[in-house]
Amino acid sequence: MSVISIRDLVVEYDGRRILDKLNLEIQAGEIMVLLGGSGSGKSTLLRHILGLERPQSGNVLVKETDITTCSQLELQRVRRSMGVAFQSATLFNSYSLEDNVALPLREHTLLAPSIVELMVSMKLAVVGLGEFAKLHPQELSGGMKKRAAVARAWALDPEILVFDEPSAGLDPIVAADLDELILILKQACQMTVIVVTHELSSAFRIADRIAMLHKGSFLAVGTKDEIRNSTHPHIRQFLDRVPDKLEDTNPVESYFERYLQQQEVTV
Amino acid sequence: MATFVENVGRSTLRGIDYVGSLSIQSYASIRSLGAVLPIVGNKYRWKASVREMLQVGVEAFPMVALMAICAGFILAMQGAAELRRFGALHFVIDLVAVGFTRELGPLLTAIAVSGRSGSAFSAEIGTMRVTEEIDALRVMAFDPIEFVLAPKFIAALIVVPCLSVLSNACGIMAGGIFMFFSTHLSLGLYIRYVLNSIELRDVVMGLIKSVAFAAIIVQVGCLEGFRVRGGPDAVGRSTTAAVVKSTFLVTLADAVFTAIFYLTVKH
């Protein structure tokens, strides 16, 4: 059963097409990785899945609610079933770690303060930050901030958990820890997880399925093995880390040649 | 010629866009005011409002008081220099009392609050936009207007008129000190004369102006913050724009209020 359905999604900025008629079904309980290089449209797609922007055409259905046309009230209801850990963690600097995690619990539930406290301690303990509850975000390392963001995204036990570039800017060990945390959360809570990344090792470690995005279109959507064995030239280039062929074989040399020619013309 | 017309058209559209955004935001924030009220509203928003009141009001008081005292002395000395020639030195008391209650108290307070808090609102919200904290609020099913703007709005609506009254008191007391040293008029007699020269209408007019100025400062400061696009440099620009635009609009509103007051009062 699809939790999220993307149908003919078209997004344009200033007449430039960023996403071109995308179609994707994300099944309940799977980890779907949106993989792609810089500028492929991953973050734009994510913003539309979260209902942060409205597309030119097409639909995004989250739990059968079309968030591109629904009312603000319906959108709020859908959003309460989603938890999002942004790339930059986006913790509120004026709040302590425990207040950051407690925020959605205090505001969206009628739980007693003692229960909220208990749940916050539990969530922070699971992400390995139990001892740091009283600290503020600016006192934490990058990896700790990302884990705190996961704890906050997970606070309301959402049905859908979304990660934007979870391993970006982290060392390989911390990134691997975060991958394991995502797998544990998915296994323990049976959530649908969407991960936007360009990190191949992370994608192949955690994904059930991968959607490979390139210049606003899906090149392939399939299991890890299907993507790994794909013969599509761009997927192969991405997986094998081959640079784009440059028309100019030696750009530095030709730049200096052009520069000297300009100087000669001026003199 | 075409370029000139284009520029005029573009500026006009920008102006309409700005006024439209300001109106929509003001309407949304008025609708959110219920959520920040004590007892009937959300207790966390009310706590945030109290924090804002301390920052906008209590912490601004020394600066506002100092500005009012200086302005009181200036007004009294400039008035005395001219009125002494006509043997009408006692009219300095009327000048200071009426001038402060109707005009200088609310205006000086608004300028101080605009420079101090209007810029802070814009910088805070602008930074939240740049660091995606506003997006994080939206995906956590919070309304940024209710969460961020409404506490500032209610705080300013309450504390700016209070600051304005205190500013009036400081300015009038400065006039009293001047009169004591220049004419040996006792402070008790000065206060009796002041109370005799000002009318309730003047005080009410000053308070109405203060409420309007508070609304302008908060709405402009927050709108500039919400409109931030790009990086930290955009935050800096929005802060400057917040102070410049709010000071201009406060002065414009003051002129309108004074004109209404002048036209409606019976001479």
Coordinates of C-alpha atoms in Angstrom, one line a residue:
Chain A
M1 CA 0.0 0.0 0.0
S2 CA 1.4 3.4 -1.0
V3 CA 1.8 5.9 1.8
I4 CA 3.1 8.6 -0.6
S5 CA 2.2 8.9 -4.3
I6 CA 3.8 11.4 -6.5
R7 CA 1.9 11.8 -9.8
D8 CA 3.1 13.8 -12.8
L9 CA 4.9 16.3 -10.6
V10 CA 6.2 19.3 -12.5
V11 CA 8.1 22.1 -10.8
E12 CA 9.5 25.2 -12.5
Y13 CA 11.4 28.2 -11.2
D14 CA 11.5 31.2 -13.4
G15 CA 10.5 29.1 -16.4
R16 CA 13.3 26.6 -15.7
R17 CA 12.0 23.1 -15.3
I18 CA 13.4 21.6 -12.1
L19 CA 11.2 18.4 -11.8
D20 CA 9.8 17.0 -15.0
K21 CA 6.6 14.9 -14.6
L22 CA 7.8 12.7 -11.7
N23 CA 5.9 9.6 -10.7
L24 CA 6.8 7.6 -7.6
E25 CA 5.0 5.3 -5.2
I26 CA 6.5 4.9 -1.7
Q27 CA 5.2 1.9 0.1
A28 CA 4.3 1.7 3.8
G29 CA 7.2 0.4 5.9
E30 CA 10.0 0.7 3.3
I31 CA 13.1 2.8 3.3
M32 CA 13.1 4.8 0.1
V33 CA 16.3 6.6 -0.8
L34 CA 16.1 9.5 -3.2
L35 CA 19.6 9.4 -4.7
G36 CA 21.1 11.9 -7.1
G37 CA 23.9 14.4 -7.6
S38 CA 24.0 18.1 -6.8
G39 CA 21.3 20.0 -8.7
S40 CA 19.4 16.9 -9.6
G41 CA 16.2 18.1 -7.8
K42 CA 16.3 15.9 -4.7
S43 CA 15.8 18.7 -2.2
T44 CA 13.1 20.3 -4.4
L45 CA 11.3 17.0 -4.5
L46 CA 11.6 16.7 -0.8
R47 CA 10.1 20.2 -0.2
H48 CA 7.1 19.2 -2.3
I49 CA 6.7 15.9 -0.4
L50 CA 6.7 18.0 2.8
G51 CA 4.1 20.4 1.4
L52 CA 6.5 23.4 1.8
E53 CA 6.0 24.4 -1.8
R54 CA 3.2 24.0 -4.4
P55 CA 4.0 22.6 -7.8
Q56 CA 3.1 24.0 -11.2
S57 CA 1.2 20.7 -11.9
G58 CA 0.9 17.2 -10.6
N59 CA -0.1 15.8 -7.2
V60 CA 1.6 14.6 -4.1
L61 CA -0.7 12.3 -2.1
V62 CA 0.4 11.6 1.5
K63 CA -1.8 9.0 3.2
E64 CA -4.4 9.6 0.4
T65 CA -4.5 13.4 1.0
D66 CA -3.4 15.5 -1.9
I67 CA -1.2 18.0 -0.2
T68 CA -0.9 20.1 -3.3
T69 CA -4.5 21.1 -3.1
C70 CA -5.7 20.4 0.5
S71 CA -6.6 23.1 3.0
Q72 CA -4.1 24.4 5.6
L73 CA -5.9 22.4 8.3
E74 CA -5.6 19.1 6.4
L75 CA -2.0 19.9 5.7
Q76 CA -1.3 20.4 9.4
R77 CA -3.0 17.0 10.1
V78 CA -0.8 15.3 7.5
R79 CA 2.3 16.9 8.8
R80 CA 1.6 15.6 12.3
S81 CA 2.1 12.1 10.9
M82 CA 5.5 13.1 9.5
G83 CA 8.8 13.7 11.2
V84 CA 11.6 15.5 9.4
A85 CA 15.3 15.7 10.2
F86 CA 16.7 18.5 8.1
Q87 CA 20.2 18.6 6.7
S88 CA 21.3 21.4 9.0
A89 CA 19.4 19.8 12.0
T90 CA 17.4 23.1 12.4
L91 CA 17.3 22.8 16.2
F92 CA 16.0 25.9 18.0
N93 CA 19.1 27.5 19.5
S94 CA 17.3 29.2 22.3
Y95 CA 15.9 25.8 23.5
S96 CA 17.8 23.1 25.3
L97 CA 18.0 19.7 23.7
E98 CA 15.2 18.3 25.8
D99 CA 13.0 21.3 25.1
N100 CA 13.7 20.9 21.4
V101 CA 12.5 17.2 21.5
A102 CA 9.7 18.0 23.9
L103 CA 8.3 20.8 21.7
P104 CA 6.0 18.7 19.5
L105 CA 5.0 16.6 22.4
R106 CA 3.9 19.6 24.5
E107 CA 2.2 21.3 21.7
H108 CA 0.5 18.5 19.9
T109 CA -0.5 16.1 22.7
L110 CA -2.3 16.3 26.0
L111 CA 0.4 14.2 27.8
A112 CA 1.2 15.1 31.4
P113 CA 4.5 16.9 31.8
S114 CA 6.0 13.9 33.6
I115 CA 5.1 11.6 30.7
V116 CA 6.6 14.2 28.2
E117 CA 9.8 14.2 30.3
L118 CA 9.9 10.4 30.3
M119 CA 9.4 10.2 26.5
V120 CA 12.0 12.9 25.9
S121 CA 14.5 11.0 28.0
M122 CA 13.7 7.8 26.2
K123 CA 14.1 9.4 22.7
L124 CA 17.3 11.1 23.6
A125 CA 18.7 7.9 25.2
V126 CA 17.9 5.9 22.0
V127 CA 19.8 8.4 19.9
G128 CA 22.7 8.3 22.4
L129 CA 22.2 11.8 23.8
G130 CA 20.7 11.0 27.2
E131 CA 23.5 12.7 29.1
F132 CA 23.3 15.9 27.0
A133 CA 19.6 16.8 27.5
K134 CA 20.3 20.1 29.2
L135 CA 22.8 21.3 26.6
H136 CA 21.9 23.8 23.9
P137 CA 22.4 23.0 20.2
Q138 CA 25.4 25.4 19.9
E139 CA 27.2 23.3 22.5
L140 CA 26.9 20.1 20.4
S141 CA 29.0 18.6 17.6
G142 CA 27.6 18.2 14.1
G143 CA 26.9 14.5 14.6
M144 CA 25.2 15.1 17.9
K145 CA 23.0 17.8 16.3
K146 CA 21.9 15.4 13.6
R147 CA 21.0 12.8 16.2
A148 CA 19.1 15.3 18.2
A149 CA 17.2 16.3 15.1
V150 CA 16.3 12.6 14.6
A151 CA 15.1 12.5 18.2
R152 CA 12.9 15.5 17.6
A153 CA 11.6 14.2 14.3
W154 CA 10.7 10.9 16.0
A155 CA 9.2 12.6 19.1
L156 CA 5.5 12.0 18.0
D157 CA 6.2 8.5 16.7
P158 CA 5.3 9.5 13.1
E159 CA 4.3 7.1 10.4
I160 CA 6.7 8.7 8.0
L161 CA 10.2 9.8 8.9
V162 CA 12.1 12.0 6.4
F163 CA 15.9 12.6 6.4
D164 CA 17.5 15.3 4.3
E165 CA 21.2 14.4 3.7
P166 CA 21.6 12.7 7.0
S167 CA 25.3 11.9 6.5
A168 CA 26.4 15.2 4.9
G169 CA 29.3 16.8 6.7
L170 CA 29.8 13.9 9.0
D171 CA 32.9 11.7 9.3
P172 CA 32.4 8.1 8.1
I173 CA 32.1 6.6 11.6
V174 CA 29.4 9.1 12.7
A175 CA 27.7 8.7 9.4
A176 CA 27.6 4.9 9.7
D177 CA 26.2 5.3 13.3
L178 CA 23.4 7.5 11.9
D179 CA 22.7 4.9 9.2
E180 CA 22.4 2.2 11.9
L181 CA 20.1 4.5 13.9
I182 CA 17.8 4.9 10.9
L183 CA 17.7 1.1 10.4
I184 CA 17.0 0.5 14.1
L185 CA 14.2 3.1 14.1
K186 CA 12.6 1.7 11.0
Q187 CA 12.8 -1.9 12.4
A188 CA 11.5 -0.9 15.9
C189 CA 8.7 1.4 14.9
Q190 CA 7.7 0.0 11.5
M191 CA 7.9 3.5 9.9
T192 CA 8.1 4.5 6.3
V193 CA 11.4 6.2 5.9
I194 CA 12.5 8.6 3.1
V195 CA 16.1 9.5 2.9
V196 CA 17.5 12.1 0.5
T197 CA 21.2 11.6 -0.1
H198 CA 24.0 11.6 -2.5
E199 CA 26.2 9.3 -0.3
L200 CA 26.4 6.0 -2.1
S201 CA 27.6 3.9 0.9
S202 CA 24.8 5.3 3.1
A203 CA 22.2 4.7 0.4
F204 CA 23.2 1.1 -0.3
R205 CA 23.4 0.4 3.4
I206 CA 19.9 1.5 4.4
A207 CA 17.7 1.5 1.3
D208 CA 14.9 -1.0 0.6
R209 CA 14.4 0.8 -2.7
I210 CA 16.3 3.6 -4.5
A211 CA 14.9 6.3 -6.8
M212 CA 17.8 7.7 -8.9
L213 CA 17.1 11.3 -9.8
H214 CA 19.0 13.2 -12.6
K215 CA 18.1 16.6 -14.0
G216 CA 14.6 16.5 -12.6
S217 CA 13.7 13.0 -13.9
F218 CA 13.9 9.5 -12.4
L219 CA 16.5 7.5 -14.3
A220 CA 15.5 4.3 -12.4
V221 CA 13.5 3.2 -9.4
G222 CA 14.3 -0.2 -7.9
T223 CA 15.9 -2.3 -5.3
K224 CA 19.5 -1.8 -4.3
D225 CA 20.6 -4.7 -6.5
E226 CA 18.6 -3.4 -9.5
I227 CA 20.3 0.0 -9.2
R228 CA 23.7 -1.5 -8.6
N229 CA 23.4 -3.7 -11.7
S230 CA 21.9 -1.0 -13.9
T231 CA 23.6 -0.4 -17.2
H232 CA 22.2 3.1 -17.7
P233 CA 25.2 5.2 -18.6
H234 CA 24.5 8.0 -16.1
I235 CA 23.7 5.6 -13.2
R236 CA 27.0 3.8 -14.0
Q237 CA 28.8 7.1 -14.1
F238 CA 27.3 8.1 -10.7
L239 CA 28.0 4.7 -9.1
D240 CA 31.5 4.4 -10.6
R241 CA 32.3 8.1 -9.6
V242 CA 33.4 9.0 -13.2
P243 CA 33.7 12.8 -13.8
D244 CA 31.8 14.4 -16.7
K245 CA 33.7 14.5 -19.9
L246 CA 34.9 18.0 -20.4
E247 CA 34.9 19.5 -23.9
D248 CA 38.0 21.4 -22.9
T249 CA 40.7 18.9 -22.1
N250 CA 42.8 21.4 -20.2
P251 CA 40.7 24.2 -18.9
V252 CA 43.5 25.9 -16.9
E253 CA 45.8 26.1 -20.0
S254 CA 43.0 27.5 -22.2
Y255 CA 42.0 30.0 -19.6
F256 CA 45.5 31.5 -19.5
E257 CA 45.7 31.4 -23.3
R258 CA 42.5 33.4 -23.5
Y259 CA 43.7 35.8 -20.8
L260 CA 47.0 36.5 -22.7
Q261 CA 45.1 37.0 -25.9
Q262 CA 42.9 39.6 -24.3
Q263 CA 46.0 41.3 -22.8
E264 CA 47.6 41.5 -26.2
V265 CA 44.5 43.0 -27.7
T266 CA 44.4 45.6 -25.0
V267 CA 48.0 46.6 -25.4
Chain B
M1 CA 11.4 56.4 -21.9
A2 CA 10.5 52.8 -22.0
T3 CA 13.0 52.1 -19.2
F4 CA 11.7 54.9 -17.1
V5 CA 8.1 53.6 -17.5
E6 CA 9.3 50.0 -16.8
N7 CA 11.1 51.2 -13.6
V8 CA 8.0 53.1 -12.4
G9 CA 5.8 50.1 -13.1
R10 CA 8.2 47.7 -11.4
S11 CA 8.4 50.0 -8.3
T12 CA 4.7 50.3 -8.2
L13 CA 4.2 46.5 -8.4
R14 CA 6.8 46.0 -5.6
G15 CA 5.0 48.6 -3.5
I16 CA 1.6 46.9 -4.0
D17 CA 3.2 43.5 -3.3
Y18 CA 4.7 44.9 0.0
V19 CA 1.5 46.5 1.2
G20 CA -0.4 43.3 0.3
S21 CA 2.0 41.1 2.2
L22 CA 1.9 43.5 5.1
S23 CA -1.9 43.4 5.1
I24 CA -2.1 39.6 4.9
Q25 CA 0.4 39.1 7.6
S26 CA -1.4 41.7 9.9
Y27 CA -4.7 39.9 9.3
A28 CA -3.1 36.5 10.1
S29 CA -1.4 37.8 13.2
I30 CA -4.6 39.4 14.5
R31 CA -6.3 36.1 14.0
S32 CA -3.5 34.4 16.0
L33 CA -3.7 36.8 19.0
G34 CA -6.2 34.5 20.7
A35 CA -3.5 31.8 20.9
V36 CA -1.2 34.0 22.9
L37 CA -3.6 35.3 25.5
P38 CA -3.2 34.1 29.1
I39 CA -5.6 31.4 30.4
V40 CA -7.6 31.0 27.1
G41 CA -4.6 30.7 24.9
N42 CA -1.6 28.4 24.6
K43 CA 0.5 28.7 27.8
Y44 CA 3.8 28.4 25.9
R45 CA 2.9 31.3 23.7
W46 CA 2.0 33.4 26.7
K47 CA 5.3 32.6 28.3
A48 CA 7.0 33.6 25.0
S49 CA 5.0 36.8 25.1
V50 CA 6.2 37.6 28.6
R51 CA 9.8 37.0 27.5
E52 CA 9.2 39.4 24.6
M53 CA 7.7 42.0 26.9
L54 CA 10.8 41.9 29.0
Q55 CA 13.0 42.4 26.0
V56 CA 10.9 45.0 24.2
G57 CA 9.8 46.9 27.2
V58 CA 11.8 46.4 30.4
E59 CA 15.2 46.3 28.8
A60 CA 14.4 49.3 26.5
F61 CA 13.3 51.5 29.4
P62 CA 16.7 53.0 30.3
M63 CA 17.3 54.0 26.7
V64 CA 13.8 55.4 26.2
A65 CA 14.0 57.3 29.6
L66 CA 17.4 58.8 28.7
M67 CA 16.1 59.9 25.2
A68 CA 13.0 61.4 26.8
I69 CA 15.0 63.3 29.5
C70 CA 17.3 64.7 26.8
A71 CA 14.3 65.6 24.6
G72 CA 12.5 67.2 27.6
F73 CA 15.5 69.4 28.4
I74 CA 16.0 70.4 24.7
L75 CA 12.3 71.3 24.3
A76 CA 12.2 73.3 27.5
M77 CA 15.4 75.1 26.7
Q78 CA 14.5 75.9 23.1
G79 CA 11.0 77.0 24.2
A80 CA 12.3 79.1 27.1
A81 CA 14.8 80.9 24.8
E82 CA 11.9 82.2 22.6
L83 CA 9.1 82.5 25.2
R84 CA 11.3 84.5 27.7
R85 CA 11.4 87.3 25.1
F86 CA 7.7 87.7 25.5
G87 CA 7.6 87.2 29.2
A88 CA 5.8 83.9 28.8
L89 CA 8.2 81.6 30.4
H90 CA 5.4 79.7 32.2
F91 CA 4.2 78.5 28.8
V92 CA 7.3 76.3 28.7
I93 CA 5.4 74.0 31.0
D94 CA 2.4 73.7 28.6
L95 CA 4.8 73.2 25.7
V96 CA 6.6 70.3 27.4
A97 CA 3.5 68.7 28.9
V98 CA 1.3 68.9 25.8
G99 CA 4.2 68.3 23.4
F100 CA 5.3 65.1 25.2
T101 CA 1.8 63.7 25.8
R102 CA 0.5 64.2 22.4
E103 CA 3.6 63.8 20.2
L104 CA 7.1 63.4 21.5
G105 CA 6.5 60.6 24.1
P106 CA 4.9 58.2 21.6
L107 CA 7.2 59.1 18.7
L108 CA 10.5 58.9 20.7
T109 CA 9.4 55.6 22.1
A110 CA 8.5 54.2 18.7
I111 CA 11.8 55.3 17.2
A112 CA 13.7 53.7 20.1
V113 CA 11.7 50.5 19.9
S114 CA 12.0 50.4 16.1
G115 CA 15.8 50.7 16.3
R116 CA 16.1 48.3 19.1
S117 CA 13.4 45.6 18.7
G118 CA 12.2 46.1 15.1
S119 CA 15.7 45.2 13.9
A120 CA 16.0 42.4 16.4
F121 CA 12.7 40.8 15.1
S122 CA 13.8 41.0 11.6
A123 CA 17.3 39.5 12.3
E124 CA 15.8 36.7 14.4
I125 CA 13.2 35.7 11.8
G126 CA 15.6 36.2 8.9
T127 CA 18.1 33.9 10.6
M128 CA 15.4 31.4 11.2
R129 CA 14.6 31.5 7.5
V130 CA 18.2 31.1 6.4
T131 CA 18.8 28.2 8.8
E132 CA 15.4 26.5 7.7
E133 CA 14.0 26.8 11.3
I134 CA 10.8 28.4 9.8
D135 CA 10.5 25.4 7.5
A136 CA 11.1 23.1 10.5
L137 CA 8.3 24.8 12.3
R138 CA 5.9 24.4 9.3
V139 CA 6.7 20.7 8.9
M140 CA 6.1 20.2 12.7
A141 CA 2.6 21.5 12.0
F142 CA 3.2 24.9 13.7
D143 CA 2.0 28.1 12.2
P144 CA 5.1 30.4 12.1
I145 CA 2.8 33.5 12.5
E146 CA 1.4 32.1 15.7
F147 CA 4.6 30.7 17.0
V148 CA 7.0 33.5 16.1
L149 CA 5.1 36.7 15.4
A150 CA 2.1 36.6 17.7
P151 CA 4.0 36.7 21.0
K152 CA 6.0 39.7 19.7
F153 CA 2.9 41.4 18.5
I154 CA 1.0 41.1 21.8
A155 CA 4.1 42.0 23.7
A156 CA 4.6 45.2 21.7
L157 CA 0.9 46.2 21.9
I158 CA 1.1 46.0 25.7
V159 CA 4.6 47.4 26.4
V160 CA 5.0 50.2 23.8
P161 CA 2.1 52.3 25.3
C162 CA 3.5 51.6 28.8
L163 CA 6.9 52.8 27.6
S164 CA 5.3 55.8 26.0
V165 CA 3.6 56.8 29.3
L166 CA 7.0 56.4 31.1
S167 CA 8.7 58.4 28.3
N168 CA 6.1 61.2 28.8
A169 CA 6.8 61.2 32.6
C170 CA 10.5 61.4 32.1
G171 CA 10.3 64.1 29.5
I172 CA 7.9 66.2 31.6
M173 CA 10.1 65.7 34.7
A174 CA 13.1 66.9 32.7
G175 CA 11.0 70.1 31.9
G176 CA 10.3 70.4 35.7
I177 CA 14.0 70.2 36.5
F178 CA 14.8 72.9 34.0
M179 CA 12.1 75.1 35.4
F180 CA 13.4 74.5 38.9
F181 CA 16.9 75.6 38.0
S182 CA 15.8 78.5 35.7
T183 CA 12.9 80.0 37.7
H184 CA 13.1 78.2 41.1
L185 CA 9.6 76.8 40.4
S186 CA 9.0 74.1 42.9
L187 CA 8.5 70.6 41.6
G188 CA 5.1 70.3 43.3
L189 CA 3.7 73.4 41.7
Y190 CA 5.2 72.3 38.4
I191 CA 3.3 69.0 38.5
R192 CA 0.1 70.8 39.4
Y193 CA 0.5 73.1 36.5
V194 CA 1.3 70.1 34.2
L195 CA -1.9 68.3 35.3
N196 CA -3.9 71.4 34.7
S197 CA -2.5 71.9 31.2
I198 CA -2.9 68.4 29.8
E199 CA -6.3 66.8 29.1
L200 CA -7.4 63.2 29.1
R201 CA -7.9 63.5 25.3
D202 CA -4.1 64.2 24.9
V203 CA -3.2 61.1 26.9
V204 CA -5.7 58.9 25.0
M205 CA -4.4 60.3 21.6
G206 CA -0.9 59.5 22.6
L207 CA -1.8 55.9 23.7
I208 CA -3.7 55.3 20.4
K209 CA -0.7 56.4 18.5
S210 CA 1.5 54.1 20.6
V211 CA -0.6 51.1 19.8
A212 CA -0.5 51.9 16.1
F213 CA 3.3 52.5 16.2
A214 CA 3.7 49.2 18.0
A215 CA 1.7 47.4 15.3
I216 CA 3.8 49.0 12.5
I217 CA 7.1 48.2 14.1
V218 CA 6.3 44.5 14.7
Q219 CA 4.6 43.9 11.4
V220 CA 7.3 45.6 9.3
G221 CA 10.2 44.0 11.4
C222 CA 8.7 40.5 11.1
L223 CA 7.7 40.9 7.4
E224 CA 11.3 41.9 6.5
G225 CA 12.5 38.8 8.4
F226 CA 10.0 36.5 6.6
R227 CA 11.0 37.9 3.2
V228 CA 14.7 37.0 3.7
R229 CA 16.0 34.9 0.8
G230 CA 19.6 33.8 0.5
G231 CA 22.3 34.0 3.1
P232 CA 23.5 36.0 6.1
D233 CA 24.0 39.2 4.0
A234 CA 20.3 39.1 3.3
V235 CA 19.6 39.1 7.0
G236 CA 21.8 42.2 7.4
R237 CA 19.8 44.0 4.6
S238 CA 16.5 43.0 6.1
T239 CA 17.5 44.4 9.4
T240 CA 18.4 47.8 7.9
A241 CA 15.2 47.7 5.8
A242 CA 13.1 46.9 8.9
V243 CA 14.4 50.0 10.8
V244 CA 14.2 52.4 7.8
K245 CA 10.7 51.3 6.7
S246 CA 9.2 51.1 10.2
T247 CA 10.6 54.5 11.2
F248 CA 9.2 56.0 7.9
L249 CA 5.8 54.4 8.4
V250 CA 5.7 55.5 12.1
T251 CA 6.4 59.1 11.1
L252 CA 3.8 58.8 8.3
A253 CA 1.2 57.4 10.7
D254 CA 2.1 60.1 13.2
A255 CA 1.4 62.8 10.6
V256 CA -2.0 61.1 9.8
F257 CA -3.0 60.8 13.4
T258 CA -2.0 64.4 14.2
A259 CA -3.9 65.7 11.1
I260 CA -7.0 63.7 12.3
F261 CA -6.5 65.1 15.8
Y262 CA -6.1 68.7 14.5
L263 CA -9.2 68.4 12.3
T264 CA -11.5 66.9 14.9
V265 CA -10.5 69.0 17.9
K266 CA -12.7 72.1 18.5
H267 CA -10.6 75.2 18.5

